[in-house]
């Protein structure tokens, strides 16, 4: 269940919103009557999203938002502001809020908007965190390989090389290859051959395996089309030294 922290100094609205989001939207809602109380809850309870009123004594919603963003850049934050306070909404968004909802009008419409925004933002945040975790796991895996590995974008510029390829190329950091083509990091003869096979992988959308020779050594290079979330294709590859036949 999605757990939400809602902060507001209006007791009636605080209770009403909590009841609706719990009973009608199925959200687990903890409430606080001030930013200080909200900060105390955040230290002891993990939340998936935060809703905060703007006009509150001592610490207003914008200052509270800034405090939250100083230690958590990802948690969805929704400003609940008075009707007609568009300038507050703009300031909130500029300071890292993910959404804002204006008070006033039909309560059912407002609460439904709040619930829908929370669900959407939490799903998005979870997806982003999972993507980051998956990327990190992929990096760990590729860096553990004894063979060289690389990932290139649609423009054939390197997005990633693993530790083995970094060592083979004699680079001080894997980042030294990021944003560069083979022509910028390989001998020109190898770069030309590599570009031809890369373009074949991209245009034909098929994997291939070729052998290349460098410094008296023979390498088997396996390349394959690599789809990105944007819908474009890149090139992934593994380079392995083989014994001469």
CSV table of C-alpha atoms in Angstrom, one decimal:
chain,number,residue,atom,x,y,z
A,1,UNK,CA,0.0,0.0,0.0
A,2,UNK,CA,1.2,3.5,-0.8
A,3,UNK,CA,2.1,5.4,2.3
A,4,UNK,CA,1.6,9.2,2.2
A,5,UNK,CA,2.5,12.0,4.6
A,6,UNK,CA,0.1,14.9,4.6
A,7,UNK,CA,0.9,18.2,6.4
A,8,UNK,CA,-1.6,21.0,7.0
A,9,UNK,CA,-2.4,23.4,9.8
A,10,UNK,CA,-6.1,23.2,9.1
A,11,UNK,CA,-7.4,20.4,11.4
A,12,UNK,CA,-10.7,19.9,9.6
A,13,UNK,CA,-9.1,19.7,6.2
A,14,UNK,CA,-6.4,17.5,7.5
A,15,UNK,CA,-8.8,14.9,8.9
A,16,UNK,CA,-11.2,15.1,5.9
A,17,UNK,CA,-8.4,14.5,3.4
A,18,UNK,CA,-6.9,11.7,5.5
A,19,UNK,CA,-10.3,9.9,5.6
A,20,UNK,CA,-11.0,10.3,1.9
A,21,UNK,CA,-7.5,9.1,0.8
A,22,UNK,CA,-7.7,6.2,3.1
A,23,UNK,CA,-11.3,5.0,2.6
A,24,UNK,CA,-12.0,6.1,-1.0
A,25,UNK,CA,-8.5,5.9,-2.5
A,26,UNK,CA,-7.0,3.0,-0.5
A,27,UNK,CA,-3.9,5.0,0.6
A,28,UNK,CA,-2.2,4.8,3.9
A,29,UNK,CA,-2.1,8.4,5.2
A,30,UNK,CA,-0.2,9.8,8.2
A,31,UNK,CA,-1.0,13.4,9.1
A,32,UNK,CA,1.0,16.2,10.7
A,33,UNK,CA,-0.1,19.7,11.7
A,34,UNK,CA,3.2,21.4,11.0
A,35,UNK,CA,6.4,21.0,9.0
A,36,UNK,CA,8.3,20.3,12.2
A,37,UNK,CA,6.0,17.4,13.1
A,38,UNK,CA,6.2,16.2,9.5
A,39,UNK,CA,10.0,16.2,9.6
A,40,UNK,CA,9.9,14.2,12.9
A,41,UNK,CA,7.7,11.6,11.2
A,42,UNK,CA,10.0,11.3,8.2
A,43,UNK,CA,12.8,10.3,10.5
A,44,UNK,CA,10.9,7.3,11.8
A,45,UNK,CA,8.6,6.2,9.0
A,46,UNK,CA,9.3,5.5,5.3
A,47,UNK,CA,6.9,7.4,3.0
A,48,UNK,CA,6.2,7.0,-0.7
A,49,UNK,CA,4.9,10.6,-1.2
A,50,UNK,CA,4.4,13.9,0.6
A,51,UNK,CA,1.5,16.4,0.4
A,52,UNK,CA,2.1,19.7,2.0
A,53,UNK,CA,-0.1,22.8,2.6
A,54,UNK,CA,1.6,26.1,1.6
A,55,UNK,CA,0.4,28.5,4.3
A,56,UNK,CA,1.7,27.2,7.6
A,57,UNK,CA,3.1,28.9,10.6
A,58,UNK,CA,6.9,29.1,11.1
A,59,UNK,CA,7.8,26.9,8.1
A,60,UNK,CA,5.7,27.3,4.9
A,61,UNK,CA,5.3,24.7,2.2
A,62,UNK,CA,8.1,26.0,0.0
A,63,UNK,CA,10.6,26.1,2.8
A,64,UNK,CA,9.5,22.6,3.9
A,65,UNK,CA,10.0,21.5,0.3
A,66,UNK,CA,13.5,22.9,0.2
A,67,UNK,CA,14.3,21.0,3.4
A,68,UNK,CA,13.0,17.8,1.9
A,69,UNK,CA,15.0,18.2,-1.3
A,70,UNK,CA,18.2,18.8,0.7
A,71,UNK,CA,18.2,15.1,1.6
A,72,UNK,CA,15.7,13.4,-0.8
A,73,UNK,CA,15.6,14.4,-4.4
A,74,UNK,CA,13.3,11.6,-5.5
A,75,UNK,CA,10.3,11.4,-3.2
A,76,UNK,CA,7.1,12.8,-4.9
A,77,UNK,CA,6.1,16.1,-3.3
A,78,UNK,CA,2.7,17.7,-3.9
A,79,UNK,CA,1.9,21.3,-2.8
A,80,UNK,CA,-1.7,21.8,-1.6
A,81,UNK,CA,-2.3,25.5,-2.1
A,82,UNK,CA,-5.1,28.0,-1.7
A,83,UNK,CA,-7.4,28.8,-4.6
A,84,UNK,CA,-5.9,31.4,-6.9
A,85,UNK,CA,-2.3,31.0,-5.7
A,86,UNK,CA,-0.7,30.2,-9.1
A,87,UNK,CA,2.4,32.1,-8.2
A,88,UNK,CA,2.9,29.7,-5.3
A,89,UNK,CA,2.5,26.7,-7.6
A,90,UNK,CA,5.1,28.1,-10.0
A,91,UNK,CA,7.5,28.7,-7.1
A,92,UNK,CA,6.9,25.2,-5.8
A,93,UNK,CA,7.6,23.6,-9.2
A,94,UNK,CA,10.8,25.6,-9.6
A,95,UNK,CA,12.0,24.3,-6.2
A,96,UNK,CA,11.4,20.7,-7.0
A,97,UNK,CA,7.7,20.0,-6.3
A,98,UNK,CA,6.3,17.3,-8.6
A,99,UNK,CA,2.7,18.6,-8.7
A,100,UNK,CA,0.3,21.0,-7.1
A,101,UNK,CA,-3.4,21.0,-6.3
A,102,UNK,CA,-5.5,24.0,-5.5
A,103,UNK,CA,-7.8,24.0,-2.6
A,104,UNK,CA,-11.4,25.1,-3.1
A,105,UNK,CA,-14.2,23.8,-5.3
A,106,UNK,CA,-15.8,20.4,-5.2
A,107,UNK,CA,-14.1,18.2,-2.5
A,108,UNK,CA,-14.6,15.0,-4.4
A,109,UNK,CA,-12.9,16.4,-7.5
A,110,UNK,CA,-10.0,17.8,-5.4
A,111,UNK,CA,-9.4,14.5,-3.5
A,112,UNK,CA,-9.6,12.5,-6.7
A,113,UNK,CA,-7.0,14.7,-8.3
A,114,UNK,CA,-4.8,14.3,-5.3
A,115,UNK,CA,-5.2,10.5,-5.3
A,116,UNK,CA,-4.5,10.2,-9.0
A,117,UNK,CA,-1.4,12.4,-8.8
A,118,UNK,CA,0.0,10.4,-5.9
A,119,UNK,CA,-0.5,7.0,-7.7
A,120,UNK,CA,1.1,8.3,-10.9
A,121,UNK,CA,4.1,10.0,-9.2
A,122,UNK,CA,4.8,7.0,-7.0
A,123,UNK,CA,4.6,4.6,-10.0
A,124,UNK,CA,7.0,6.9,-11.9
A,125,UNK,CA,9.4,7.1,-9.0
A,126,UNK,CA,9.5,3.4,-8.4
A,127,UNK,CA,10.1,2.8,-12.1
A,128,UNK,CA,13.0,5.3,-12.1
A,129,UNK,CA,14.5,3.7,-9.0
A,130,UNK,CA,14.2,0.2,-10.5
A,131,UNK,CA,15.8,1.4,-13.7
A,132,UNK,CA,18.7,2.9,-11.7
A,133,UNK,CA,19.1,-0.3,-9.7
A,134,UNK,CA,19.0,-2.4,-12.9
A,135,UNK,CA,21.6,-0.2,-14.6
A,136,UNK,CA,23.9,-0.5,-11.5
A,137,UNK,CA,23.5,-4.3,-11.5
A,138,UNK,CA,24.4,-4.4,-15.2
A,139,UNK,CA,27.5,-2.3,-14.6
A,140,UNK,CA,28.6,-4.6,-11.8
A,141,UNK,CA,28.1,-7.7,-14.0
A,142,UNK,CA,29.9,-6.3,-17.0
A,143,UNK,CA,32.8,-5.0,-14.9
A,144,UNK,CA,33.2,-8.6,-13.5
A,145,UNK,CA,33.7,-10.1,-16.9
A,146,UNK,CA,37.3,-11.0,-17.9
A,147,UNK,CA,36.4,-10.1,-21.5
A,148,UNK,CA,36.1,-6.6,-22.8
A,149,UNK,CA,32.5,-5.2,-23.2
A,150,UNK,CA,31.0,-2.0,-24.6
A,151,UNK,CA,27.7,-0.3,-25.2
A,152,UNK,CA,27.4,2.3,-28.0
A,153,UNK,CA,24.5,4.6,-28.8
A,154,UNK,CA,22.7,5.0,-32.1
A,155,UNK,CA,25.4,7.5,-33.1
A,156,UNK,CA,28.0,4.8,-32.4
A,157,UNK,CA,29.5,6.8,-29.6
A,158,UNK,CA,30.4,4.8,-26.5
A,159,UNK,CA,27.9,5.0,-23.6
A,160,UNK,CA,29.8,2.4,-21.5
A,161,UNK,CA,32.9,0.3,-21.5
A,162,UNK,CA,33.8,-2.2,-18.8
A,163,UNK,CA,37.0,-2.4,-16.7
A,164,UNK,CA,38.6,-5.0,-19.0
A,165,UNK,CA,38.1,-2.9,-22.1
A,166,UNK,CA,39.4,0.2,-20.2
A,167,UNK,CA,42.6,-1.8,-19.3
A,168,UNK,CA,43.0,-3.0,-22.9
A,169,UNK,CA,42.7,0.5,-24.3
A,170,UNK,CA,45.1,1.9,-21.7
A,171,UNK,CA,42.7,4.5,-20.4
A,172,UNK,CA,42.9,5.9,-16.9
A,173,UNK,CA,39.1,5.9,-16.5
A,174,UNK,CA,36.3,4.2,-18.3
A,175,UNK,CA,34.7,7.6,-18.6
A,176,UNK,CA,37.5,8.6,-21.0
A,177,UNK,CA,35.7,6.6,-23.7
A,178,UNK,CA,32.2,7.9,-23.0
A,179,UNK,CA,30.9,10.1,-25.9
A,180,UNK,CA,33.7,9.0,-28.2
A,181,UNK,CA,33.6,6.8,-31.4
A,182,UNK,CA,36.0,4.0,-32.1
A,183,UNK,CA,38.0,6.3,-34.4
A,184,UNK,CA,38.9,8.4,-31.3
A,185,UNK,CA,40.1,5.4,-29.2
A,186,UNK,CA,41.2,2.7,-31.6
A,187,UNK,CA,43.8,2.6,-34.4
A,188,UNK,CA,42.3,3.8,-37.6
A,189,UNK,CA,42.4,0.4,-39.3
A,190,UNK,CA,40.5,-1.2,-36.5
A,191,UNK,CA,38.1,1.7,-36.2
A,192,UNK,CA,37.2,1.4,-39.9
A,193,UNK,CA,36.5,-2.3,-39.6
A,194,UNK,CA,34.5,-1.8,-36.4
A,195,UNK,CA,32.3,1.0,-38.0
A,196,UNK,CA,31.4,-1.3,-40.9
A,197,UNK,CA,30.3,-4.1,-38.5
A,198,UNK,CA,28.5,-1.6,-36.2
A,199,UNK,CA,26.5,-0.2,-39.2
A,200,UNK,CA,25.6,-3.7,-40.3
A,201,UNK,CA,24.2,-4.6,-36.8
A,202,UNK,CA,22.1,-1.4,-36.8
A,203,UNK,CA,20.8,-1.6,-40.3
A,204,UNK,CA,20.1,-5.3,-40.4
A,205,UNK,CA,19.2,-5.6,-36.7
A,206,UNK,CA,21.1,-8.8,-36.4
A,207,UNK,CA,23.9,-10.1,-34.2
A,208,UNK,CA,27.3,-11.0,-35.8
A,209,UNK,CA,30.6,-12.4,-34.9
A,210,UNK,CA,33.9,-11.4,-36.5
A,211,UNK,CA,37.6,-11.9,-35.9
A,212,UNK,CA,40.0,-9.0,-35.7
A,213,UNK,CA,43.8,-8.8,-35.3
A,214,UNK,CA,45.6,-6.2,-33.3
A,215,UNK,CA,49.2,-6.2,-31.9
A,216,UNK,CA,49.7,-9.7,-33.1
A,217,UNK,CA,46.7,-11.0,-31.2
A,218,UNK,CA,43.5,-12.4,-32.5
A,219,UNK,CA,40.1,-11.3,-31.0
A,220,UNK,CA,36.6,-12.6,-31.5
A,221,UNK,CA,34.2,-9.7,-31.5
A,222,UNK,CA,30.5,-10.4,-30.9
A,223,UNK,CA,28.1,-7.6,-31.6
A,224,UNK,CA,24.4,-7.4,-31.2
A,225,UNK,CA,21.6,-4.7,-31.6
A,226,UNK,CA,20.7,-3.2,-28.3
A,227,UNK,CA,17.2,-1.6,-28.0
A,228,UNK,CA,16.9,1.5,-25.8
A,229,UNK,CA,13.7,2.7,-24.0
A,230,UNK,CA,13.5,5.6,-26.4
A,231,UNK,CA,12.8,3.1,-29.2
A,232,UNK,CA,16.3,3.6,-30.8
A,233,UNK,CA,18.9,1.0,-31.3
A,234,UNK,CA,22.5,0.9,-30.1
A,235,UNK,CA,25.3,-1.7,-30.3
A,236,UNK,CA,26.4,-4.0,-27.6
A,237,UNK,CA,29.6,-6.0,-27.8
A,238,UNK,CA,31.9,-8.5,-26.2
A,239,UNK,CA,35.6,-8.8,-27.2
A,240,UNK,CA,37.5,-12.0,-26.4
A,241,UNK,CA,41.1,-12.9,-27.1
A,242,UNK,CA,41.4,-16.3,-28.9
A,243,UNK,CA,44.2,-18.6,-29.5
A,244,UNK,CA,45.6,-18.7,-33.0
A,245,UNK,CA,44.6,-21.7,-35.0
